[in-house]
XYZ file of C-alpha atoms in Angstrom:
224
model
C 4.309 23.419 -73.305
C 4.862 20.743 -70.904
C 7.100 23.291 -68.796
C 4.269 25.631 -68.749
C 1.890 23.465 -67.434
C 4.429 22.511 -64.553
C 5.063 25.942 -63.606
C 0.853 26.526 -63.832
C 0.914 23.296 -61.608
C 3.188 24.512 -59.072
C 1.723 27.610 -59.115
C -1.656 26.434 -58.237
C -0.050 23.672 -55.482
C 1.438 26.649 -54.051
C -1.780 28.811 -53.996
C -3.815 26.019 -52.767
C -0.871 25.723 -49.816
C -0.757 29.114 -48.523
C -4.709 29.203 -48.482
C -4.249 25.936 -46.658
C -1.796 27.520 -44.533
C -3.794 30.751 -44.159
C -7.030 28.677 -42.999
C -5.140 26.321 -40.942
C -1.543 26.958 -39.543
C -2.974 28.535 -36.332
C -3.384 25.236 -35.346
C 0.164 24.385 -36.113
C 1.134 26.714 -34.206
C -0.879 26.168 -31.376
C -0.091 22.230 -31.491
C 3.637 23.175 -31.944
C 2.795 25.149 -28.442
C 1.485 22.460 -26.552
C 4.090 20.219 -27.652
C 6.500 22.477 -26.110
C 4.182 23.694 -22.952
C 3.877 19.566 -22.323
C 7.852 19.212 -23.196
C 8.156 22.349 -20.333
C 5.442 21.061 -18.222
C 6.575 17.377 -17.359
C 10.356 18.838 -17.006
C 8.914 21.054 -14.465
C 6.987 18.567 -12.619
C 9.494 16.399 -12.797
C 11.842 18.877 -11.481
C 9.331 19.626 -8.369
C 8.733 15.609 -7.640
C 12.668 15.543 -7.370
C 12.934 18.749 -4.962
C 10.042 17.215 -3.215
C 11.501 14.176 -2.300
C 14.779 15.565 -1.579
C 12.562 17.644 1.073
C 10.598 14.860 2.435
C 13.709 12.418 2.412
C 15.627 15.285 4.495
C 12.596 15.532 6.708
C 12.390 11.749 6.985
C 16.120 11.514 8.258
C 15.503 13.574 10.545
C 12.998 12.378 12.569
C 14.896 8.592 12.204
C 17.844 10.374 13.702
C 16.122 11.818 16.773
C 13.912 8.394 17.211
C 17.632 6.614 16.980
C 18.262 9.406 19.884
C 15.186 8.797 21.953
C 14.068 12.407 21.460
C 10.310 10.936 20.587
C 8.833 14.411 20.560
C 11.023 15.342 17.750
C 10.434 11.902 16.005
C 6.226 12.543 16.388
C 6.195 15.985 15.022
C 8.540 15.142 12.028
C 6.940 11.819 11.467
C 3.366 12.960 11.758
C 3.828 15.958 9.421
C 5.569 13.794 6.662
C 2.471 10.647 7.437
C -0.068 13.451 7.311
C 0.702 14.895 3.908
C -0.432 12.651 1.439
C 3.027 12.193 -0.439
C 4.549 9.468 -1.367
C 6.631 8.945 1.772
C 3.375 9.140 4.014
C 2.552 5.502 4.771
C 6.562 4.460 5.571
C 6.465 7.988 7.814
C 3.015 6.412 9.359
C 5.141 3.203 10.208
C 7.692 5.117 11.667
C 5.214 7.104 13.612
C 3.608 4.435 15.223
C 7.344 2.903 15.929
C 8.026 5.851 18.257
C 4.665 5.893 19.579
C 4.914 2.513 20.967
C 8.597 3.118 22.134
C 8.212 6.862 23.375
C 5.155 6.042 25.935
C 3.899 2.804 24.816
C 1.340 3.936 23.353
C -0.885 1.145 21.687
C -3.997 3.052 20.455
C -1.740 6.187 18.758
C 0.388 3.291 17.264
C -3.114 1.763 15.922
C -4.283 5.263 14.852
C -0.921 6.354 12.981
C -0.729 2.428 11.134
C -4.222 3.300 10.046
C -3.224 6.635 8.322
C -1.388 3.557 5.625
C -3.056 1.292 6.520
C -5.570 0.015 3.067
C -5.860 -3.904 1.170
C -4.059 -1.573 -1.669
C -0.485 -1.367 -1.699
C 1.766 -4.285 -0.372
C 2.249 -0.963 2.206
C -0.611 -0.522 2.807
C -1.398 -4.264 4.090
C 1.241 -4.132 6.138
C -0.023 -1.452 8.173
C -3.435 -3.077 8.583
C -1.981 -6.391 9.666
C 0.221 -4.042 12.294
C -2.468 -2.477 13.427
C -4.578 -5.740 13.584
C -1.828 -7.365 15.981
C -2.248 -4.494 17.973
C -5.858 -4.797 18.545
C -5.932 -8.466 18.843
C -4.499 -8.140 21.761
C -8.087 -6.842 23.304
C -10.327 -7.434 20.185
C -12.392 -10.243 20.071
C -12.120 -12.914 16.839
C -15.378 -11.452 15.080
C -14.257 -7.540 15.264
C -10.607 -8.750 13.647
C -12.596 -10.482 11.527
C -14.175 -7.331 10.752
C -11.109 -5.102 11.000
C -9.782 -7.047 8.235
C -12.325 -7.739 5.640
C -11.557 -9.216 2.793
C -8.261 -9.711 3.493
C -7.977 -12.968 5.079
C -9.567 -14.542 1.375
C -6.805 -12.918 -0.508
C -4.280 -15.561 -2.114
C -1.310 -13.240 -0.769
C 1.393 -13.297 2.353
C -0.433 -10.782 4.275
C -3.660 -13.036 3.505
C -1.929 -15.651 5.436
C -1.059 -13.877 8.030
C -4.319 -12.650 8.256
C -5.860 -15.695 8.664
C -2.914 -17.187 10.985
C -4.104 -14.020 13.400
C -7.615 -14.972 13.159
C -6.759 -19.038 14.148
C -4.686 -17.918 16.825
C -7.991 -15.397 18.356
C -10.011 -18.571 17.500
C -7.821 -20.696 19.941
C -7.308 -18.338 22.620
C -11.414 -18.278 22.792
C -11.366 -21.398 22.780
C -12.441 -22.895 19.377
C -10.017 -25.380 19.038
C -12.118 -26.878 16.110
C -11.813 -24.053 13.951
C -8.150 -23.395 14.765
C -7.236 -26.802 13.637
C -8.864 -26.579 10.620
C -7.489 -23.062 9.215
C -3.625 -24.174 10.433
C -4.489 -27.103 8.902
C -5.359 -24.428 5.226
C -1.551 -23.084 6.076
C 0.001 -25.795 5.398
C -1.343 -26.086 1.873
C -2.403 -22.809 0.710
C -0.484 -21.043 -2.035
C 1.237 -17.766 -1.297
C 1.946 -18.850 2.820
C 5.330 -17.816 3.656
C 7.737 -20.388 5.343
C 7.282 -19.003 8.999
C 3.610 -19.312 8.851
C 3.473 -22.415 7.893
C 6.223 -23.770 10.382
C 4.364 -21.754 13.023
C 0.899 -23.522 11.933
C 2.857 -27.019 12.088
C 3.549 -26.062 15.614
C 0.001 -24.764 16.719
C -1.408 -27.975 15.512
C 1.063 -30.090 17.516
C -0.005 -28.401 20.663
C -3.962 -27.678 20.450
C -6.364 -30.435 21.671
C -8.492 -32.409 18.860
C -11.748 -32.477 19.209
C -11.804 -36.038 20.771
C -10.088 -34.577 24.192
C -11.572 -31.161 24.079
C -15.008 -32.891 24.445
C -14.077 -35.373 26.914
C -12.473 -32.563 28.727
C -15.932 -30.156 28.999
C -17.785 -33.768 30.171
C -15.255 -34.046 32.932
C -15.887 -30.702 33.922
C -19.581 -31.122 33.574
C -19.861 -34.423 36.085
């Protein structure tokens, strides 16, 4: 008896499977699919990332080689295709682009224009270029449009925030605000994240710009 009831068991476990199976093993099948489609998929975009680098490193080494040869046309037009095409090698390219801009013609304004095809408060790349580009301007641009130009990046606890803020002192004591050039290379010297040349350099602006005291009795010379 008790062999009769297995067998009845198993035949009803395997009735209730099949209708199971029946009901529900398209989606097996189809999950079965996409497991292998997404398998297939990320092989293939993995192979394509891979051919596409290979491309845009070729590309890339091409361009450094004529730049290396001083053939600067060749340089632009391999540079600027690689900085204008979103990949992942587009913000060094827009470096490298603004490099032979400023060494084909000396051109200052293309060099700003290709840094700020990278340039973002992003990617460690990406504030790079905007501090490039920022020396660049400051070089006609008043304190308040650097200011401007770089937004919040001067209040970021970072290395390019210090340099950020050691470009803005040094704009503040070519204008003449002594005051408030003392007091942020006064911040280098303490602030967390400064790299070792800033603050040296900040040691060094403070040694040479006029306190207060003599910049005042300086203007009431002038003035009598």
């Amino acid at each position: 008896m008790a062999d009769i009831f297995e067998e009845v068991e198993e035949g009803l476990r395997q009735e209730k499977a099949a209708r199971l199976w029946k009901k529900y093993g398209v989606f097996a099948y189809i999950a079965a699919g996409l497991l292998i489609g997404g398998v297939a998929l990320n092989e293939y975009l993995q192979s394509q990332r891979s051919q596409n680098l290979e491309a845009q490193s070729a590309s890339f080494e091409q361009a450094d080689r004529a730049l290396a040869e001083e053939d600067y046309q060749t340089a632009t037009t391999g540079f600027g295709d690689l900085a204008q095409s979103g990949d992942e090698i587009a913000p060094l390219a827009a470096n490298f682009l603004a490099q032979t801009r400023l060494a084909g013609n000396a051109d200052r304004e293309a060099a700003i224009g290709a840094l700020e095809l990278a340039a973002n408060s992003e990617t460690p790349i990406g504030k790079m270029s905007l501090m490039k580009a920022a020396y660049l301007k400051s070089q006609t641009a008043s304190r308040a449009e650097l200011e401007a130009y770089l937004g919040t990046l001067p209040e970021e606890e970072s290395e390019f925030g210090a340099l950020a803020l050691e470009l803005i002192a040094s704009k503040a004591a070519q204008e003449g605000d002594t005051e408030y050039a003392r007091q942020v290379f006064n911040e280098l010297r303490f602030l967390a994240n400064v790299p070792e040349g800033v603050s040296q350099r900040a040691v060094r602006a403070l040694a040479v710009l006029p306190t207060q005291a003599v910049a005042t009795e300086d203007t009431e010379t002038v003035q009598d």
